[in-house]
PDB file of C-alpha atoms and ligand atoms in Angstrom:
ATOM      1  CA  MET A 269      44.754 -87.652 -13.495  1.00 49.00           C
ATOM      2  CA  LYS A 270      48.317 -87.174 -12.328  1.00 51.00           C
ATOM      3  CA  SER A 271      49.278 -85.424  -9.016  1.00 50.00           C
ATOM      4  CA  ILE A 272      49.261 -81.818  -9.946  1.00 54.00           C
ATOM      5  CA  HIS A 273      51.800 -80.311  -7.890  1.00 53.00           C
ATOM      6  CA  PRO A 274      54.620 -82.711  -7.457  1.00 52.00           C
ATOM      7  CA  PRO A 275      57.248 -81.380  -4.852  1.00 54.00           C
ATOM      8  CA  SER A 276      59.901 -81.209  -7.526  1.00 54.00           C
ATOM      9  CA  ARG A 277      57.268 -79.005  -9.776  1.00 53.00           C
ATOM     10  CA  ARG A 278      56.603 -76.732  -6.853  1.00 54.00           C
ATOM     11  CA  ALA A 279      60.263 -75.933  -6.324  1.00 53.00           C
ATOM     12  CA  ALA A 280      60.493 -75.234 -10.023  1.00 53.00           C
ATOM     13  CA  GLY A 281      57.637 -72.992  -9.922  1.00 53.00           C
ATOM     14  CA  LEU A 282      59.275 -71.240  -7.107  1.00 52.00           C
ATOM     15  CA  ALA A 283      62.646 -70.857  -8.855  1.00 57.00           C
ATOM     16  CA  LEU A 284      60.702 -69.432 -11.795  1.00 53.00           C
ATOM     17  CA  GLY A 285      59.132 -66.978  -9.529  1.00 53.00           C
ATOM     18  CA  ALA A 286      62.354 -65.853  -8.150  1.00 55.00           C
ATOM     19  CA  LEU A 287      63.840 -65.562 -11.777  1.00 52.00           C
ATOM     20  CA  LEU A 288      60.712 -63.329 -12.825  1.00 50.00           C
ATOM     21  CA  ALA A 289      61.291 -61.075  -9.810  1.00 50.00           C
ATOM     22  CA  LEU A 290      64.860 -60.658 -10.786  1.00 49.00           C
ATOM     23  CA  CYS A 291      63.971 -59.897 -14.392  1.00 46.00           C
ATOM     24  CA  TRP A 292      61.508 -57.276 -13.016  1.00 47.00           C
ATOM     25  CA  GLY A 293      64.233 -55.690 -10.925  1.00 45.00           C
ATOM     26  CA  VAL A 294      66.533 -55.463 -14.077  1.00 47.00           C
ATOM     27  CA  ALA A 295      63.693 -54.127 -16.272  1.00 44.00           C
ATOM     28  CA  SER A 296      63.036 -51.423 -13.951  1.00 45.00           C
ATOM     29  CA  ALA A 297      66.597 -50.302 -13.839  1.00 43.00           C
ATOM     30  CA  GLN A 298      66.793 -50.582 -17.572  1.00 44.00           C
ATOM     31  CA  SER A 299      63.736 -48.251 -18.039  1.00 46.00           C
ATOM     32  CA  ALA A 300      65.380 -45.556 -15.651  1.00 49.00           C
ATOM     33  CA  ALA A 301      68.470 -45.660 -17.950  1.00 60.00           C
ATOM     34  CA  THR A 302      66.254 -44.882 -21.002  1.00 92.00           C
ATOM     35  CA  ILE A 303      65.858 -41.224 -19.944  1.00 96.00           C
ATOM     36  CA  GLU A 304      68.808 -39.041 -20.609  1.00 96.00           C
ATOM     37  CA  VAL A 305      69.055 -35.411 -19.246  1.00 97.00           C
ATOM     38  CA  THR A 306      71.696 -33.342 -20.481  1.00 96.00           C
ATOM     39  CA  HIS A 307      72.650 -29.413 -20.455  1.00 95.00           C
ATOM     40  CA  ALA A 308      70.475 -29.076 -17.120  1.00 97.00           C
ATOM     41  CA  TYR A 309      70.880 -25.487 -16.183  1.00 97.00           C
ATOM     42  CA  ALA A 310      69.316 -22.492 -14.338  1.00 97.00           C
ATOM     43  CA  ARG A 311      69.086 -18.822 -15.064  1.00 96.00           C
ATOM     44  CA  ALA A 312      70.966 -16.695 -12.383  1.00 97.00           C
ATOM     45  CA  THR A 313      68.510 -14.739 -10.146  1.00 96.00           C
ATOM     46  CA  ALA A 314      68.709 -11.201  -8.541  1.00 94.00           C
ATOM     47  CA  PRO A 315      68.722 -11.160  -4.625  1.00 92.00           C
ATOM     48  CA  GLY A 316      65.026 -11.162  -3.693  1.00 92.00           C
ATOM     49  CA  GLN A 317      63.858 -12.677  -6.635  1.00 94.00           C
ATOM     50  CA  ALA A 318      61.118 -15.167  -5.816  1.00 95.00           C
ATOM     51  CA  ALA A 319      61.542 -17.660  -8.698  1.00 96.00           C
ATOM     52  CA  GLY A 320      63.729 -18.782 -11.414  1.00 96.00           C
ATOM     53  CA  GLY A 321      63.681 -20.894 -14.511  1.00 96.00           C
ATOM     54  CA  GLY A 322      65.519 -24.334 -15.075  1.00 97.00           C
ATOM     55  CA  TYR A 323      66.192 -25.826 -18.604  1.00 97.00           C
ATOM     56  CA  ALA A 324      67.471 -29.039 -19.725  1.00 97.00           C
ATOM     57  CA  GLN A 325      67.345 -31.511 -22.579  1.00 97.00           C
ATOM     58  CA  ILE A 326      65.360 -34.571 -21.747  1.00 98.00           C
ATOM     59  CA  ARG A 327      65.826 -37.584 -24.284  1.00 97.00           C
ATOM     60  CA  ASN A 328      63.503 -40.591 -23.948  1.00 97.00           C
ATOM     61  CA  ALA A 329      65.897 -43.257 -25.419  1.00 95.00           C
ATOM     62  CA  GLY A 330      63.073 -45.874 -24.654  1.00 92.00           C
ATOM     63  CA  THR A 331      60.717 -47.589 -26.667  1.00 93.00           C
ATOM     64  CA  SER A 332      57.552 -46.466 -24.867  1.00 94.00           C
ATOM     65  CA  ALA A 333      56.420 -42.905 -24.133  1.00 96.00           C
ATOM     66  CA  ASP A 334      57.193 -41.346 -20.636  1.00 96.00           C
ATOM     67  CA  ARG A 335      55.986 -38.187 -18.941  1.00 97.00           C
ATOM     68  CA  LEU A 336      57.906 -35.894 -16.578  1.00 98.00           C
ATOM     69  CA  VAL A 337      55.506 -35.196 -13.871  1.00 98.00           C
ATOM     70  CA  ALA A 338      57.402 -33.623 -10.894  1.00 98.00           C
ATOM     71  CA  VAL A 339      60.704 -31.904  -9.977  1.00 98.00           C
ATOM     72  CA  GLN A 340      62.273 -31.302  -6.545  1.00 98.00           C
ATOM     73  CA  ALA A 341      65.117 -29.287  -5.613  1.00 98.00           C
ATOM     74  CA  ASP A 342      66.221 -28.088  -2.122  1.00 98.00           C
ATOM     75  CA  VAL A 343      67.016 -24.539  -3.426  1.00 98.00           C
ATOM     76  CA  ALA A 344      63.310 -23.860  -3.910  1.00 98.00           C
ATOM     77  CA  ARG A 345      60.016 -24.212  -1.863  1.00 98.00           C
ATOM     78  CA  THR A 346      58.599 -25.982  -4.645  1.00 98.00           C
ATOM     79  CA  VAL A 347      59.195 -26.624  -8.332  1.00 98.00           C
ATOM     80  CA  GLU A 348      56.627 -26.077 -10.957  1.00 98.00           C
ATOM     81  CA  LEU A 349      56.371 -27.170 -14.725  1.00 98.00           C
ATOM     82  CA  HIS A 350      55.587 -24.315 -16.826  1.00 97.00           C
ATOM     83  CA  THR A 351      54.960 -23.634 -20.399  1.00 96.00           C
ATOM     84  CA  MET A 352      55.187 -20.059 -21.967  1.00 91.00           C
ATOM     85  CA  SER A 353      53.254 -18.562 -24.817  1.00 87.00           C
ATOM     86  CA  MET A 354      52.833 -14.959 -25.950  1.00 86.00           C
ATOM     87  CA  ASP A 355      49.578 -13.109 -24.958  1.00 86.00           C
ATOM     88  CA  GLY A 356      49.579  -9.969 -27.259  1.00 89.00           C
ATOM     89  CA  ASP A 357      53.341  -8.746 -26.439  1.00 88.00           C
ATOM     90  CA  VAL A 358      53.363 -10.102 -23.008  1.00 88.00           C
ATOM     91  CA  MET A 359      54.873 -13.655 -22.339  1.00 86.00           C
ATOM     92  CA  ARG A 360      52.833 -15.649 -20.087  1.00 91.00           C
ATOM     93  CA  MET A 361      53.520 -18.518 -18.268  1.00 93.00           C
ATOM     94  CA  ARG A 362      50.964 -21.380 -17.343  1.00 95.00           C
ATOM     95  CA  GLN A 363      51.537 -24.439 -15.290  1.00 96.00           C
ATOM     96  CA  VAL A 364      51.521 -27.863 -16.760  1.00 97.00           C
ATOM     97  CA  GLU A 365      50.520 -31.263 -15.153  1.00 97.00           C
ATOM     98  CA  GLY A 366      53.243 -32.904 -16.894  1.00 98.00           C
ATOM     99  CA  ILE A 367      55.686 -32.881 -19.753  1.00 98.00           C
ATOM    100  CA  ASP A 368      55.178 -35.553 -22.300  1.00 97.00           C
ATOM    101  CA  LEU A 369      58.358 -37.522 -23.686  1.00 97.00           C
ATOM    102  CA  PRO A 370      57.494 -39.456 -26.851  1.00 97.00           C
ATOM    103  CA  ALA A 371      59.612 -42.633 -27.334  1.00 95.00           C
ATOM    104  CA  GLY A 372      62.760 -41.863 -29.128  1.00 96.00           C
ATOM    105  CA  GLN A 373      62.539 -38.345 -28.927  1.00 97.00           C
ATOM    106  CA  THR A 374      64.302 -35.301 -27.119  1.00 98.00           C
ATOM    107  CA  VAL A 375      62.138 -32.713 -25.520  1.00 98.00           C
ATOM    108  CA  GLU A 376      64.035 -29.367 -24.965  1.00 97.00           C
ATOM    109  CA  LEU A 377      62.957 -27.245 -21.881  1.00 97.00           C
ATOM    110  CA  LYS A 378      64.198 -23.751 -23.051  1.00 94.00           C
ATOM    111  CA  PRO A 379      63.782 -20.019 -22.352  1.00 91.00           C
ATOM    112  CA  GLY A 380      60.392 -19.020 -24.026  1.00 90.00           C
ATOM    113  CA  GLY A 381      59.097 -22.674 -23.773  1.00 94.00           C
ATOM    114  CA  LEU A 382      58.569 -25.425 -21.449  1.00 97.00           C
ATOM    115  CA  HIS A 383      60.575 -24.919 -18.231  1.00 97.00           C
ATOM    116  CA  MET A 384      61.060 -25.903 -14.787  1.00 98.00           C
ATOM    117  CA  MET A 385      60.152 -23.130 -12.398  1.00 97.00           C
ATOM    118  CA  PHE A 386      61.806 -22.932  -8.918  1.00 98.00           C
ATOM    119  CA  MET A 387      59.193 -21.232  -6.750  1.00 97.00           C
ATOM    120  CA  GLY A 388      60.168 -19.745  -3.409  1.00 97.00           C
ATOM    121  CA  LEU A 389      63.741 -19.518  -3.999  1.00 97.00           C
ATOM    122  CA  LYS A 390      65.649 -19.639  -0.698  1.00 96.00           C
ATOM    123  CA  GLY A 391      68.582 -17.558  -1.995  1.00 96.00           C
ATOM    124  CA  PRO A 392      69.790 -16.044  -5.308  1.00 96.00           C
ATOM    125  CA  LEU A 393      71.075 -18.506  -7.701  1.00 97.00           C
ATOM    126  CA  LYS A 394      74.387 -17.456  -8.697  1.00 96.00           C
ATOM    127  CA  VAL A 395      76.469 -17.708 -11.827  1.00 96.00           C
ATOM    128  CA  GLY A 396      78.916 -20.570 -11.641  1.00 94.00           C
ATOM    129  CA  GLU A 397      77.200 -22.419  -8.864  1.00 97.00           C
ATOM    130  CA  SER A 398      75.101 -25.454  -9.334  1.00 97.00           C
ATOM    131  CA  PHE A 399      72.670 -27.519  -7.480  1.00 98.00           C
ATOM    132  CA  PRO A 400      70.808 -30.789  -7.440  1.00 98.00           C
ATOM    133  CA  ALA A 401      67.553 -31.604  -8.355  1.00 98.00           C
ATOM    134  CA  THR A 402      65.301 -34.895  -8.834  1.00 98.00           C
ATOM    135  CA  LEU A 403      63.246 -35.225 -11.898  1.00 98.00           C
ATOM    136  CA  LYS A 404      60.386 -37.619 -11.468  1.00 97.00           C
ATOM    137  CA  PHE A 405      59.062 -39.537 -14.530  1.00 97.00           C
ATOM    138  CA  GLU A 406      55.994 -41.426 -14.793  1.00 96.00           C
ATOM    139  CA  LYS A 407      57.820 -44.636 -15.898  1.00 94.00           C
ATOM    140  CA  ALA A 408      61.621 -44.120 -15.559  1.00 94.00           C
ATOM    141  CA  GLY A 409      61.262 -42.984 -11.698  1.00 95.00           C
ATOM    142  CA  GLU A 410      63.651 -40.669 -10.388  1.00 96.00           C
ATOM    143  CA  VAL A 411      66.501 -39.169 -12.201  1.00 96.00           C
ATOM    144  CA  LYS A 412      69.035 -36.982 -10.349  1.00 96.00           C
ATOM    145  CA  VAL A 413      70.594 -34.039 -12.209  1.00 97.00           C
ATOM    146  CA  THR A 414      72.838 -31.231 -11.423  1.00 97.00           C
ATOM    147  CA  LEU A 415      71.760 -27.864 -12.858  1.00 98.00           C
ATOM    148  CA  LYS A 416      74.526 -25.292 -13.507  1.00 97.00           C
ATOM    149  CA  VAL A 417      73.666 -21.579 -12.740  1.00 97.00           C
ATOM    150  CA  GLU A 418      74.207 -19.518 -15.958  1.00 95.00           C
ATOM    151  CA  ALA A 419      73.861 -15.862 -16.526  1.00 93.00           C
ATOM    152  CA  ALA A 420      70.450 -14.396 -17.120  1.00 82.00           C
ATOM    153  CA  GLY A 421      69.938 -13.413 -20.695  1.00 70.00           C
ATOM    154  CA  ALA A 422      69.273 -10.108 -22.128  1.00 45.00           C
ATOM    155  CA  ARG A 423      65.598 -11.244 -22.564  1.00 51.00           C
ATOM    156  CA  PRO A 424      63.489  -8.410 -21.348  1.00 44.00           C
ATOM    157  CA  HIS A 425      61.478  -9.354 -18.268  1.00 47.00           C
ATOM    158  CA  MET A 426      57.964  -9.155 -19.518  1.00 48.00           C
ATOM    159  CA  MET A 427      56.715 -12.326 -17.869  1.00 54.00           C
ATOM    160  CA  LYS A 428      53.771 -12.915 -15.926  1.00 53.00           C
ATOM    161  CA  HIS A 429      52.583 -15.918 -14.082  1.00 56.00           C
TER     162      HIS A 429
HETATM  163 CU1  LIG B 750      57.710 -20.107 -15.276  1.00 80.48          CU
END
């Protein structure tokens, strides 16, 4: 049997290891780029209003499914992910653990459906202003977005948490 680890081979092994580490770095950078967030906005809130909704179009341009698991924003004490459904004639919101993002698809967070809920607002969200938020994805990691504050719709406020 020949020598198993001649020095030259060992060096080659180390070089390969370094190359693999480099590839991992590139791979994770690419996976972050597979999530595209567009038209991120929040609804304006009245003074004293405790919570406000946030919306966006989230495209998973990657080849594997991902999941939005958390959102962080300095304007609110905490941010929850909600879904909305009709209960008789009352809109009800329910917290969800995450929002699934199938590969190659766009999921729209919109009024009346899935949305971000900014809980414990530190002040009113004013039309024309914008604020930063960080979206955390299971695979793609953190994606920073800016939400533009848009006028609250004429939708009646028959919502319950
Ligand atoms: Cu909500």
